[in-house]
Amino acid sequence: ISLSQKIFIPVQPSRYDVWASSGVVELIKSRQLALTDSGGCPLSAFIINRLVPRTKVGRDVKKALAQFEMPVMNQAIGNRVSFEDMLSEGKSILSTKDKKARQQIDNLTLELQAFT
């Protein structure tokens, strides 16, 4: 955190994970506050990981993260079997036939690159 220009916090859509993020958020915000005058504030945002679509907790996670007053990336990463399969095979998700998984990673990559 002390050396970063951009900080992305992965968070799973669960009350516990949202709550557990508070310590990291406090560290980031204290660094941002300390560096406000020098213009060296790190940018930060949440990335929702292992999102299960069409669930209440999946719908509510962005609202829960809003309490931290920190952006949430638009592209979440789903809880897809192909992510685990590719990991166990030692391959990149870009090798999978799962077009939705690849599209999520491509979309997130573009969003991360444009994040300012």
PDB file of C-alpha atoms in Angstrom:
ATOM      1  CA  ILE A   1       0.000   0.000   0.000  1.00  0.00           C
ATOM      2  CA  SER A   2       2.788   2.400   0.846  1.00  0.00           C
ATOM      3  CA  LEU A   3       4.362   2.077  -2.624  1.00  0.00           C
ATOM      4  CA  SER A   4       1.281   1.529  -4.792  1.00  0.00           C
ATOM      5  CA  GLN A   5      -0.193   3.931  -7.293  1.00  0.00           C
ATOM      6  CA  LYS A   6      -3.322   1.814  -7.788  1.00  0.00           C
ATOM      7  CA  ILE A   7      -4.810  -0.603  -5.285  1.00  0.00           C
ATOM      8  CA  PHE A   8      -7.501  -3.127  -6.194  1.00  0.00           C
ATOM      9  CA  ILE A   9      -9.210  -5.018  -3.406  1.00  0.00           C
ATOM     10  CA  PRO A  10     -10.775  -8.349  -4.359  1.00  0.00           C
ATOM     11  CA  VAL A  11     -13.845  -9.073  -2.294  1.00  0.00           C
ATOM     12  CA  GLN A  12     -16.252 -11.972  -2.367  1.00  0.00           C
ATOM     13  CA  PRO A  13     -19.951 -11.167  -2.114  1.00  0.00           C
ATOM     14  CA  SER A  14     -20.499 -12.093   1.498  1.00  0.00           C
ATOM     15  CA  ARG A  15     -21.142 -10.014   4.584  1.00  0.00           C
ATOM     16  CA  TYR A  16     -17.998 -11.393   6.211  1.00  0.00           C
ATOM     17  CA  ASP A  17     -15.772 -10.457   3.265  1.00  0.00           C
ATOM     18  CA  VAL A  18     -17.230  -6.961   3.059  1.00  0.00           C
ATOM     19  CA  TRP A  19     -16.691  -6.509   6.800  1.00  0.00           C
ATOM     20  CA  ALA A  20     -13.158  -7.930   6.576  1.00  0.00           C
ATOM     21  CA  SER A  21     -12.265  -5.334   3.926  1.00  0.00           C
ATOM     22  CA  SER A  22     -12.562  -2.504   6.420  1.00  0.00           C
ATOM     23  CA  GLY A  23      -8.995  -2.867   7.722  1.00  0.00           C
ATOM     24  CA  VAL A  24      -7.468  -2.616   4.254  1.00  0.00           C
ATOM     25  CA  VAL A  25      -9.720   0.312   3.405  1.00  0.00           C
ATOM     26  CA  GLU A  26      -8.565   2.140   6.553  1.00  0.00           C
ATOM     27  CA  LEU A  27      -4.911   1.652   5.581  1.00  0.00           C
ATOM     28  CA  ILE A  28      -5.557   2.910   2.060  1.00  0.00           C
ATOM     29  CA  LYS A  29      -7.539   5.930   3.228  1.00  0.00           C
ATOM     30  CA  SER A  30      -4.894   6.902   5.774  1.00  0.00           C
ATOM     31  CA  ARG A  31      -2.253   6.790   3.035  1.00  0.00           C
ATOM     32  CA  GLN A  32      -4.479   8.799   0.709  1.00  0.00           C
ATOM     33  CA  LEU A  33      -5.041  11.391   3.424  1.00  0.00           C
ATOM     34  CA  ALA A  34      -1.327  11.626   4.190  1.00  0.00           C
ATOM     35  CA  LEU A  35      -0.457  12.142   0.523  1.00  0.00           C
ATOM     36  CA  THR A  36      -3.280  14.449  -0.511  1.00  0.00           C
ATOM     37  CA  ASP A  37      -1.086  17.546  -0.436  1.00  0.00           C
ATOM     38  CA  SER A  38       1.725  15.956  -2.431  1.00  0.00           C
ATOM     39  CA  GLY A  39      -0.586  14.648  -5.167  1.00  0.00           C
ATOM     40  CA  GLY A  40       0.693  11.102  -4.725  1.00  0.00           C
ATOM     41  CA  CYS A  41      -2.568   9.535  -3.585  1.00  0.00           C
ATOM     42  CA  PRO A  42      -3.040   5.955  -4.704  1.00  0.00           C
ATOM     43  CA  LEU A  43      -6.226   5.190  -6.607  1.00  0.00           C
ATOM     44  CA  SER A  44      -8.248   2.332  -5.195  1.00  0.00           C
ATOM     45  CA  ALA A  45     -11.297   0.235  -6.043  1.00  0.00           C
ATOM     46  CA  PHE A  46     -12.988  -3.032  -5.204  1.00  0.00           C
ATOM     47  CA  ILE A  47     -13.224  -5.982  -7.568  1.00  0.00           C
ATOM     48  CA  ILE A  48     -16.071  -8.363  -6.823  1.00  0.00           C
ATOM     49  CA  ASN A  49     -14.850 -11.935  -7.164  1.00  0.00           C
ATOM     50  CA  ARG A  50     -16.790 -15.233  -7.169  1.00  0.00           C
ATOM     51  CA  LEU A  51     -20.077 -13.508  -7.841  1.00  0.00           C
ATOM     52  CA  VAL A  52     -23.043 -15.852  -8.077  1.00  0.00           C
ATOM     53  CA  PRO A  53     -25.552 -14.181 -10.373  1.00  0.00           C
ATOM     54  CA  ARG A  54     -29.214 -13.815  -9.494  1.00  0.00           C
ATOM     55  CA  THR A  55     -28.662 -14.112  -5.727  1.00  0.00           C
ATOM     56  CA  LYS A  56     -29.647 -11.605  -3.070  1.00  0.00           C
ATOM     57  CA  VAL A  57     -26.096 -11.276  -1.748  1.00  0.00           C
ATOM     58  CA  GLY A  58     -24.869 -10.848  -5.326  1.00  0.00           C
ATOM     59  CA  ARG A  59     -27.311  -7.998  -5.867  1.00  0.00           C
ATOM     60  CA  ASP A  60     -26.565  -6.377  -2.518  1.00  0.00           C
ATOM     61  CA  VAL A  61     -22.757  -6.515  -2.470  1.00  0.00           C
ATOM     62  CA  LYS A  62     -22.262  -3.186  -4.281  1.00  0.00           C
ATOM     63  CA  LYS A  63     -24.623  -1.488  -1.832  1.00  0.00           C
ATOM     64  CA  ALA A  64     -22.685  -2.981   1.077  1.00  0.00           C
ATOM     65  CA  LEU A  65     -19.368  -1.791  -0.357  1.00  0.00           C
ATOM     66  CA  ALA A  66     -20.750   1.737  -0.815  1.00  0.00           C
ATOM     67  CA  GLN A  67     -20.217   2.332   2.916  1.00  0.00           C
ATOM     68  CA  PHE A  68     -16.473   2.543   2.229  1.00  0.00           C
ATOM     69  CA  GLU A  69     -16.884   5.396  -0.290  1.00  0.00           C
ATOM     70  CA  MET A  70     -14.542   3.650  -2.694  1.00  0.00           C
ATOM     71  CA  PRO A  71     -15.338   2.739  -6.320  1.00  0.00           C
ATOM     72  CA  VAL A  72     -16.372  -0.775  -7.312  1.00  0.00           C
ATOM     73  CA  MET A  73     -15.271  -2.020 -10.722  1.00  0.00           C
ATOM     74  CA  ASN A  74     -18.235  -2.626 -13.026  1.00  0.00           C
ATOM     75  CA  GLN A  75     -16.994  -6.023 -14.189  1.00  0.00           C
ATOM     76  CA  ALA A  76     -17.282  -8.664 -11.502  1.00  0.00           C
ATOM     77  CA  ILE A  77     -15.674 -12.078 -11.809  1.00  0.00           C
ATOM     78  CA  GLY A  78     -18.180 -14.886 -11.594  1.00  0.00           C
ATOM     79  CA  ASN A  79     -17.982 -18.058  -9.565  1.00  0.00           C
ATOM     80  CA  ARG A  80     -17.348 -20.212 -12.628  1.00  0.00           C
ATOM     81  CA  VAL A  81     -16.076 -23.799 -12.623  1.00  0.00           C
ATOM     82  CA  SER A  82     -13.722 -23.003 -15.486  1.00  0.00           C
ATOM     83  CA  PHE A  83     -11.629 -20.736 -13.250  1.00  0.00           C
ATOM     84  CA  GLU A  84     -10.910 -23.654 -10.909  1.00  0.00           C
ATOM     85  CA  ASP A  85     -10.439 -26.080 -13.812  1.00  0.00           C
ATOM     86  CA  MET A  86      -7.839 -23.906 -15.515  1.00  0.00           C
ATOM     87  CA  LEU A  87      -6.000 -23.361 -12.241  1.00  0.00           C
ATOM     88  CA  SER A  88      -5.840 -27.097 -11.537  1.00  0.00           C
ATOM     89  CA  GLU A  89      -4.555 -27.665 -15.084  1.00  0.00           C
ATOM     90  CA  GLY A  90      -1.963 -24.916 -14.725  1.00  0.00           C
ATOM     91  CA  LYS A  91      -3.458 -22.954 -17.601  1.00  0.00           C
ATOM     92  CA  SER A  92      -4.646 -19.416 -18.101  1.00  0.00           C
ATOM     93  CA  ILE A  93      -8.368 -18.747 -18.207  1.00  0.00           C
ATOM     94  CA  LEU A  94      -7.694 -17.426 -21.691  1.00  0.00           C
ATOM     95  CA  SER A  95      -7.157 -21.083 -22.698  1.00  0.00           C
ATOM     96  CA  THR A  96     -10.654 -22.128 -21.705  1.00  0.00           C
ATOM     97  CA  LYS A  97     -13.589 -22.723 -24.005  1.00  0.00           C
ATOM     98  CA  ASP A  98     -15.746 -20.868 -21.474  1.00  0.00           C
ATOM     99  CA  LYS A  99     -16.452 -17.701 -23.440  1.00  0.00           C
ATOM    100  CA  LYS A 100     -18.181 -15.987 -20.515  1.00  0.00           C
ATOM    101  CA  ALA A 101     -15.152 -16.491 -18.255  1.00  0.00           C
ATOM    102  CA  ARG A 102     -12.774 -15.168 -20.902  1.00  0.00           C
ATOM    103  CA  GLN A 103     -15.053 -12.201 -21.550  1.00  0.00           C
ATOM    104  CA  GLN A 104     -15.149 -11.335 -17.849  1.00  0.00           C
ATOM    105  CA  ILE A 105     -11.355 -11.305 -17.676  1.00  0.00           C
ATOM    106  CA  ASP A 106     -11.057  -9.313 -20.907  1.00  0.00           C
ATOM    107  CA  ASN A 107     -13.617  -6.763 -19.695  1.00  0.00           C
ATOM    108  CA  LEU A 108     -11.962  -6.426 -16.295  1.00  0.00           C
ATOM    109  CA  THR A 109      -8.533  -6.033 -17.909  1.00  0.00           C
ATOM    110  CA  LEU A 110      -9.798  -3.164 -20.048  1.00  0.00           C
ATOM    111  CA  GLU A 111     -11.494  -1.558 -17.069  1.00  0.00           C
ATOM    112  CA  LEU A 112      -8.336  -1.837 -14.934  1.00  0.00           C
ATOM    113  CA  GLN A 113      -6.202  -0.326 -17.681  1.00  0.00           C
ATOM    114  CA  ALA A 114      -8.572   2.639 -18.012  1.00  0.00           C
ATOM    115  CA  PHE A 115      -8.937   3.190 -14.259  1.00  0.00           C
ATOM    116  CA  THR A 116      -7.786   6.694 -13.361  1.00  0.00           C
TER     117      THR A 116
END
